[in-house]
Every structure is written in structure tokens, then in C-alpha cells.
mmCIF file of C-alpha atoms and ligand atoms in Angstrom:
data_model
loop_
_atom_site.group_PDB
_atom_site.id
_atom_site.type_symbol
_atom_site.label_atom_id
_atom_site.label_comp_id
_atom_site.label_asym_id
_atom_site.label_seq_id
_atom_site.Cartn_x
_atom_site.Cartn_y
_atom_site.Cartn_z
ATOM 1 C CA MET I 1 78.502 70.696 142.711
ATOM 2 C CA VAL I 2 75.551 70.681 144.514
ATOM 3 C CA VAL I 3 72.043 69.666 143.173
ATOM 4 C CA MET I 4 68.641 70.052 145.238
ATOM 5 C CA GLU I 5 65.472 69.063 143.385
ATOM 6 C CA ASN I 6 62.210 69.526 145.475
ATOM 7 C CA VAL I 7 64.093 69.191 148.469
ATOM 8 C CA ARG I 8 61.723 68.451 151.449
ATOM 9 C CA LYS I 9 63.088 67.858 155.197
ATOM 10 C CA VAL I 10 60.797 66.868 158.154
ATOM 11 C CA TYR I 11 62.139 66.890 161.640
ATOM 12 C CA GLU I 12 59.796 63.816 162.860
ATOM 13 C CA SER I 13 60.502 64.641 166.676
ATOM 14 C CA SER I 14 59.749 68.620 166.593
ATOM 15 C CA ASN I 15 56.897 68.198 163.767
ATOM 16 C CA THR I 16 58.710 70.597 162.030
ATOM 17 C CA VAL I 17 59.021 71.198 158.371
ATOM 18 C CA ALA I 18 62.501 72.916 157.607
ATOM 19 C CA LEU I 19 62.436 72.913 154.318
ATOM 20 C CA GLU I 20 59.868 72.762 151.629
ATOM 21 C CA ASN I 21 60.186 72.322 147.608
ATOM 22 C CA VAL I 22 64.085 73.883 147.821
ATOM 23 C CA SER I 23 65.743 73.649 144.242
ATOM 24 C CA PHE I 24 68.937 74.987 143.071
ATOM 25 C CA THR I 25 72.290 74.093 141.284
ATOM 26 C CA ILE I 26 75.484 74.801 142.651
ATOM 27 C CA ASN I 27 78.231 74.424 139.753
ATOM 28 C CA ASP I 28 82.185 73.772 140.478
ATOM 29 C CA GLY I 29 83.953 76.779 140.868
ATOM 30 C CA GLU I 30 80.913 78.918 142.164
ATOM 31 C CA PHE I 31 80.921 81.081 145.293
ATOM 32 C CA VAL I 32 77.453 81.287 146.901
ATOM 33 C CA PHE I 33 75.883 82.894 149.877
ATOM 34 C CA LEU I 34 73.248 80.773 151.762
ATOM 35 C CA VAL I 35 71.153 83.493 153.756
ATOM 36 C CA GLY I 36 67.929 83.493 155.793
ATOM 37 C CA PRO I 37 66.840 84.254 159.632
ATOM 38 C CA SER I 38 67.329 82.199 162.461
ATOM 39 C CA GLY I 39 65.479 78.961 162.298
ATOM 40 C CA SER I 40 64.525 79.459 157.824
ATOM 41 C CA GLY I 41 66.655 76.319 157.394
ATOM 42 C CA LYS I 42 70.129 77.403 156.945
ATOM 43 C CA THR I 43 71.926 74.550 158.725
ATOM 44 C CA THR I 44 69.777 71.870 157.893
ATOM 45 C CA LEU I 45 70.348 72.556 154.038
ATOM 46 C CA MET I 46 74.162 72.627 155.064
ATOM 47 C CA LYS I 47 73.763 69.070 156.771
ATOM 48 C CA LEU I 48 71.826 67.703 153.991
ATOM 49 C CA ILE I 49 75.177 68.710 151.740
ATOM 50 C CA THR I 50 77.522 67.038 154.466
ATOM 51 C CA GLY I 51 75.167 63.770 154.842
ATOM 52 C CA GLU I 52 74.613 64.479 158.750
ATOM 53 C CA VAL I 53 70.517 64.592 157.512
ATOM 54 C CA ARG I 54 68.745 62.951 154.503
ATOM 55 C CA PRO I 55 66.137 64.581 152.751
ATOM 56 C CA THR I 56 62.826 63.538 153.487
ATOM 57 C CA ALA I 57 61.603 63.723 150.188
ATOM 58 C CA GLY I 58 63.308 65.126 146.654
ATOM 59 C CA THR I 59 66.654 64.642 145.343
ATOM 60 C CA VAL I 60 70.219 66.028 147.112
ATOM 61 C CA ILE I 61 73.297 65.219 144.481
ATOM 62 C CA VAL I 62 76.433 66.420 146.070
ATOM 63 C CA ASN I 63 79.812 65.882 144.006
ATOM 64 C CA ASP I 64 78.315 63.098 142.213
ATOM 65 C CA PHE I 65 76.885 61.346 145.068
ATOM 66 C CA ASN I 66 72.973 60.832 145.625
ATOM 67 C CA MET I 67 72.731 61.688 149.293
ATOM 68 C CA GLY I 68 69.138 60.583 149.781
ATOM 69 C CA ALA I 69 70.550 56.804 149.194
ATOM 70 C CA ILE I 70 74.307 56.650 149.733
ATOM 71 C CA LYS I 71 75.416 54.049 151.767
ATOM 72 C CA ARG I 72 77.039 54.754 154.802
ATOM 73 C CA ARG I 73 80.055 53.063 154.442
ATOM 74 C CA LYS I 74 80.547 55.249 151.326
ATOM 75 C CA LEU I 75 79.723 58.625 153.372
ATOM 76 C CA PRO I 76 84.048 59.095 154.491
ATOM 77 C CA LYS I 77 84.519 59.022 150.721
ATOM 78 C CA MET I 78 81.716 61.297 149.876
ATOM 79 C CA ARG I 79 83.198 63.841 152.824
ATOM 80 C CA ARG I 80 86.496 63.589 151.149
ATOM 81 C CA THR I 81 85.548 65.212 148.187
ATOM 82 C CA LEU I 82 83.897 68.097 151.148
ATOM 83 C CA GLY I 83 85.467 70.925 153.711
ATOM 84 C CA VAL I 84 83.358 71.755 156.106
ATOM 85 C CA VAL I 85 84.014 74.686 158.788
ATOM 86 C CA PHE I 86 81.402 74.342 161.859
ATOM 87 C CA GLN I 87 80.121 77.230 163.247
ATOM 88 C CA ASP I 88 81.706 76.405 166.760
ATOM 89 C CA TYR I 89 84.999 75.552 164.775
ATOM 90 C CA ARG I 90 85.225 72.404 166.437
ATOM 91 C CA LEU I 91 89.137 72.130 166.954
ATOM 92 C CA ILE I 92 91.045 69.079 168.670
ATOM 93 C CA GLU I 93 91.433 71.085 171.973
ATOM 94 C CA ASN I 94 94.592 68.830 173.065
ATOM 95 C CA MET I 95 96.381 69.392 169.927
ATOM 96 C CA ASN I 96 98.011 72.187 168.506
ATOM 97 C CA VAL I 97 97.740 74.209 165.441
ATOM 98 C CA TYR I 98 100.282 72.417 163.218
ATOM 99 C CA ASP I 99 98.444 69.009 164.625
ATOM 100 C CA ASN I 100 94.735 70.047 164.067
ATOM 101 C CA VAL I 101 95.579 70.418 160.374
ATOM 102 C CA ALA I 102 97.809 67.618 160.032
ATOM 103 C CA PHE I 103 95.445 65.072 161.697
ATOM 104 C CA ALA I 104 93.085 66.006 158.931
ATOM 105 C CA MET I 105 95.522 64.550 156.667
ATOM 106 C CA ARG I 106 96.877 61.636 159.045
ATOM 107 C CA VAL I 107 92.976 60.441 159.083
ATOM 108 C CA VAL I 108 92.739 59.946 155.283
ATOM 109 C CA GLY I 109 96.405 58.128 155.569
ATOM 110 C CA ALA I 110 98.355 60.940 153.546
ATOM 111 C CA PRO I 111 101.983 59.941 153.716
ATOM 112 C CA ASN I 112 104.207 61.952 156.547
ATOM 113 C CA SER I 113 106.401 63.539 153.430
ATOM 114 C CA GLU I 114 103.222 65.015 152.037
ATOM 115 C CA ILE I 115 101.973 66.658 155.437
ATOM 116 C CA ARG I 116 105.254 68.188 155.935
ATOM 117 C CA LYS I 117 104.787 69.968 152.773
ATOM 118 C CA ARG I 118 100.907 70.344 152.837
ATOM 119 C CA VAL I 119 100.546 71.623 156.207
ATOM 120 C CA PRO I 120 102.751 74.290 156.679
ATOM 121 C CA TYR I 121 101.772 75.720 152.873
ATOM 122 C CA MET I 122 98.026 75.860 154.690
ATOM 123 C CA LEU I 123 99.087 77.641 157.206
ATOM 124 C CA GLU I 124 100.541 80.606 155.605
ATOM 125 C CA LEU I 125 97.592 80.564 153.153
ATOM 126 C CA VAL I 126 95.189 81.378 156.235
ATOM 127 C CA GLY I 127 97.781 84.014 157.569
ATOM 128 C CA LEU I 128 99.075 81.477 160.838
ATOM 129 C CA GLU I 129 102.459 81.327 160.387
ATOM 130 C CA GLY I 130 104.394 81.211 163.574
ATOM 131 C CA ARG I 131 101.297 79.939 165.213
ATOM 132 C CA GLU I 132 102.104 76.554 164.927
ATOM 133 C CA LYS I 133 102.876 75.585 168.632
ATOM 134 C CA ARG I 134 100.187 77.099 170.192
ATOM 135 C CA MET I 135 96.947 75.175 171.484
ATOM 136 C CA PRO I 136 93.197 76.319 170.644
ATOM 137 C CA THR I 137 92.798 77.992 174.123
ATOM 138 C CA GLU I 138 95.714 80.407 173.249
ATOM 139 C CA LEU I 139 94.166 81.736 169.829
ATOM 140 C CA SER I 140 91.954 84.260 169.249
ATOM 141 C CA GLY I 141 88.562 83.983 167.727
ATOM 142 C CA GLY I 142 89.801 84.933 164.215
ATOM 143 C CA GLU I 143 92.685 82.848 164.409
ATOM 144 C CA GLN I 144 90.913 79.287 165.932
ATOM 145 C CA GLN I 145 88.716 80.062 162.477
ATOM 146 C CA ARG I 146 91.684 80.332 160.448
ATOM 147 C CA VAL I 147 92.616 77.026 161.614
ATOM 148 C CA ALA I 148 89.499 75.624 160.979
ATOM 149 C CA ILE I 149 89.175 76.954 157.684
ATOM 150 C CA ALA I 150 93.028 75.516 157.044
ATOM 151 C CA ARG I 151 92.013 72.191 158.343
ATOM 152 C CA ALA I 152 88.687 72.253 155.878
ATOM 153 C CA LEU I 153 91.118 72.974 153.097
ATOM 154 C CA VAL I 154 94.164 70.512 153.574
ATOM 155 C CA ASN I 155 93.097 67.544 151.679
ATOM 156 C CA SER I 156 92.150 69.555 148.516
ATOM 157 C CA PRO I 157 88.106 69.111 148.361
ATOM 158 C CA ARG I 158 86.225 70.101 145.792
ATOM 159 C CA MET I 159 83.754 72.346 147.749
ATOM 160 C CA ILE I 160 84.304 73.939 151.182
ATOM 161 C CA VAL I 161 80.797 74.450 153.081
ATOM 162 C CA ALA I 162 81.417 76.963 155.784
ATOM 163 C CA ASP I 163 78.167 77.395 158.488
ATOM 164 C CA GLU I 164 77.920 81.068 160.091
ATOM 165 C CA PRO I 165 82.128 81.319 159.739
ATOM 166 C CA THR I 166 82.187 84.867 160.833
ATOM 167 C CA GLY I 167 79.489 84.052 164.011
ATOM 168 C CA ASN I 168 82.241 85.008 166.464
ATOM 169 C CA LEU I 169 84.285 87.629 164.798
ATOM 170 C CA ASP I 170 84.292 91.431 164.342
ATOM 171 C CA PRO I 171 83.849 93.121 161.158
ATOM 172 C CA VAL I 172 87.158 93.562 160.253
ATOM 173 C CA ARG I 173 88.183 89.938 161.034
ATOM 174 C CA SER I 174 84.554 88.719 159.137
ATOM 175 C CA LEU I 175 85.699 91.144 155.936
ATOM 176 C CA GLU I 176 89.484 89.279 155.869
ATOM 177 C CA LEU I 177 87.950 85.611 156.359
ATOM 178 C CA MET I 178 85.432 86.287 153.757
ATOM 179 C CA LEU I 179 88.662 87.873 151.510
ATOM 180 C CA LEU I 180 90.453 84.515 152.224
ATOM 181 C CA LEU I 181 87.407 82.566 151.090
ATOM 182 C CA GLU I 182 87.045 84.482 147.879
ATOM 183 C CA LYS I 183 90.864 84.151 147.432
ATOM 184 C CA ILE I 184 90.476 80.336 147.795
ATOM 185 C CA ASN I 185 87.510 80.437 145.460
ATOM 186 C CA GLU I 186 89.509 82.230 143.235
ATOM 187 C CA MET I 187 91.873 78.938 143.129
ATOM 188 C CA GLY I 188 89.708 76.954 141.990
ATOM 189 C CA THR I 189 87.637 75.503 145.128
ATOM 190 C CA THR I 190 83.678 76.080 145.072
ATOM 191 C CA VAL I 191 82.687 78.147 147.992
ATOM 192 C CA VAL I 192 79.323 77.948 150.071
ATOM 193 C CA VAL I 193 78.751 80.025 153.016
ATOM 194 C CA VAL I 194 75.633 80.391 154.928
ATOM 195 C CA THR I 195 74.923 83.572 157.151
ATOM 196 C CA HIS I 196 72.739 85.832 158.320
ATOM 197 C CA GLU I 197 75.193 88.821 158.658
ATOM 198 C CA LYS I 198 73.461 91.225 155.803
ATOM 199 C CA GLU I 199 76.221 93.811 155.997
ATOM 200 C CA LEU I 200 79.219 90.988 154.671
ATOM 201 C CA VAL I 201 76.846 89.661 151.923
ATOM 202 C CA ASN I 202 76.098 93.052 150.938
ATOM 203 C CA ALA I 203 80.045 94.167 150.699
ATOM 204 C CA PHE I 204 80.433 91.515 147.968
ATOM 205 C CA SER I 205 79.002 90.719 144.505
ATOM 206 C CA LYS I 206 78.262 87.338 144.785
ATOM 207 C CA ARG I 207 75.416 85.102 144.077
ATOM 208 C CA VAL I 208 72.701 84.727 147.050
ATOM 209 C CA ILE I 209 70.103 82.141 147.349
ATOM 210 C CA LYS I 210 67.669 83.309 150.125
ATOM 211 C CA ILE I 211 65.411 81.134 152.230
ATOM 212 C CA ASP I 212 62.677 82.003 154.874
ATOM 213 C CA SER I 213 60.816 79.496 156.710
ATOM 214 C CA GLY I 214 62.356 76.459 154.818
ATOM 215 C CA LYS I 215 61.381 78.098 151.472
ATOM 216 C CA MET I 216 63.313 79.557 148.642
ATOM 217 C CA ILE I 217 62.613 83.073 148.436
ATOM 218 C CA GLY I 218 65.327 84.179 145.975
ATOM 219 C CA ASP I 219 68.206 83.163 143.816
ATOM 220 C CA GLY I 220 70.283 86.035 142.074
ATOM 221 C CA MET I 221 73.385 87.391 140.826
ATOM 222 C CA ASP I 222 72.396 90.453 142.538
ATOM 223 C CA GLY I 223 74.588 89.974 146.055
ATOM 224 C CA TYR I 224 71.814 91.959 148.072
ATOM 225 C CA TYR I 225 70.366 90.318 151.378
ATOM 226 C CA GLU I 226 67.929 92.858 152.926
HETATM 227 N N1 ATP R 301 67.688 67.937 164.867
HETATM 228 C C1 ATP R 301 66.582 68.645 165.128
HETATM 229 N N2 ATP R 301 65.343 68.204 165.068
HETATM 230 C C2 ATP R 301 64.443 69.134 165.426
HETATM 231 N N3 ATP R 301 63.939 70.184 164.825
HETATM 232 C C3 ATP R 301 65.147 70.708 163.941
HETATM 233 C C4 ATP R 301 66.540 69.892 164.489
HETATM 234 N N4 ATP R 301 67.251 70.704 163.998
HETATM 235 C C5 ATP R 301 66.850 71.756 163.279
HETATM 236 N N5 ATP R 301 65.325 71.942 163.605
HETATM 237 C C6 ATP R 301 64.274 72.597 163.407
HETATM 238 O O1 ATP R 301 64.234 72.970 161.989
HETATM 239 C C7 ATP R 301 64.152 74.937 161.548
HETATM 240 C C8 ATP R 301 65.102 75.068 160.835
HETATM 241 O O2 ATP R 301 66.423 75.358 161.713
HETATM 242 P P1 ATP R 301 67.663 75.160 160.922
HETATM 243 O O3 ATP R 301 68.996 74.726 162.236
HETATM 244 O O4 ATP R 301 68.115 74.807 159.510
HETATM 245 O O5 ATP R 301 67.743 76.814 161.228
HETATM 246 P P2 ATP R 301 69.137 78.070 160.769
HETATM 247 O O6 ATP R 301 68.194 79.015 159.508
HETATM 248 O O7 ATP R 301 70.034 77.426 160.651
HETATM 249 O O8 ATP R 301 69.092 78.663 162.005
HETATM 250 P P3 ATP R 301 70.135 79.503 163.004
HETATM 251 O O9 ATP R 301 69.976 81.032 162.146
HETATM 252 O O10 ATP R 301 69.148 79.880 164.009
HETATM 253 O O11 ATP R 301 71.146 78.837 162.507
HETATM 254 C C9 ATP R 301 63.956 75.277 162.991
HETATM 255 O O12 ATP R 301 62.499 75.699 163.571
HETATM 256 C C10 ATP R 301 64.627 73.833 163.989
HETATM 257 O O13 ATP R 301 64.243 74.485 165.288
HETATM 258 MG MG1 MG R 302 72.026 77.464 161.632
#
């Protein structure tokens, strides 16, 4: 779950108030779109959730961790409760599809027997069976995006946060990806999708949190973004 209370984020270097007085709660099991125009503060919100940036003021709680006060050495433990999908995938270029996903399990010390069961299951879930040996450069954009999702989910996080996950996909692939995230949500994972794609948001009937110029301008179940 995510709790934001009167969150303010100022980037001193650019003298920018990126977020001002933002408050909302996302409960376990929810599916939420976080929307707004370019520069409105969406990625900043996501980085507050992952712990990449800290709030200037206000409270950020993620899966029971207080992100404004969390000790650096506690961050890995917190991050293990979270699956993150970056806009630019961030796949490991010299590892094949299987190893990109398996690596996420190896770094948290999962036993090999578990890795051998879990990785094929995840690759099947995202529709990448048969692609195990391919290198990232031998995949389409949509396939790379699905590797990133498999990797984010492989350690069974409580929540997955995806920043513009459909950024480089065509409309059909974008819709497929959203349906996949919906399926993952139905299996119990909390899903937060950051996007500025109106058509996509409006094709679903989900909770939509809207921000503009760093301020919350809407939060509703209407699922509409105009
Ligand atoms: N690391 C940073 N240092 C200084 N200013 C920043 C930094 N990151 C973002 N900003 C500024 O903070 C504001 C919000 O940026 P943010 O990246 O959160 O927007 P966004 O909604 O994700 O935009 P986009 O849709 O273009 O990705 C912008 O004015 C941006 O220039
Ligand atoms: Mg952004």
C-alpha cells in the first residue's frame, strides 16, 4: 500500500516545486492509473514510491516503510516488496531473456531449484515462452517490455509500479500489456501505472489519480482522463 500525506517535493538544483500538497492512499489489491501531462510530477511520485527521491515535506509510506526516514541499508529490504518497470526497460544487454529474469532472483539469494521453476512460469505468464535464449537486442519493443514485467514480478512483490510502460508500443501491444497488468492485479498484486496515454486509460474503468503542475486535480473511480 501507498500512503501520501501532504507531500511536497522541491528539486533544489532546478529550483522546481515538483509536487505540492499531494495526499492519497492506495490500498493493497488496487489498480490505479497515475496520469498527467509532461512535467506534472508523475515520475517524481514514482521515485518517491521506490525511494529514489525523498519528500521535502510530508509523509510517504510504502508497504509499511516510512520513505522519508528509511535508512539507506533498509532500502533493499523495502525494494523487495516492490516490482518496478522503468520506461526504458533497463534490461541487462549481455544476458538472454531467461537470465535477465533469473538474475533478479539470484540477487535476492533464491535457491536454484526455485529459480528453475519460477522463471519459466513467469515467462509463460507474459507470453515469452520460446524466447528464453534471445538477447534483448533480438526482441521487439513489446517483448522487451514483457521481459521487464516478468523481472519485476518474479520475486512476487506486493506491488508493481510501472512508469509509462507502453511508451514505445503500438496501440494493440499497449492494450495487450494493460490486459496483462490487469490479470496480474486479479492474481493479487497491487498495480500502479504511470501514463499520459488518454485512450488507454479511458479503455479501462479504473481508479485514476490526476496531477497537473505538481498538484492533485482529481482522484476518482470514473476511469476517465480527458
Ligand atoms: N532530477 C531532477 N532535478 C531537477 N528537476 C527535476 C528533476 N526531475 C524532474 N525535475 C523537474 O520536476 C518536474 C516534474 O518532473 P517529472 O519527471 O516528475 O514529470 P513527469 O510528469 O514524469 O513528466 P513526463 O511525462 O515528461 O515524464 C519538472 O518540472 C522537471 O523538470
Ligand atoms: Mg516521467
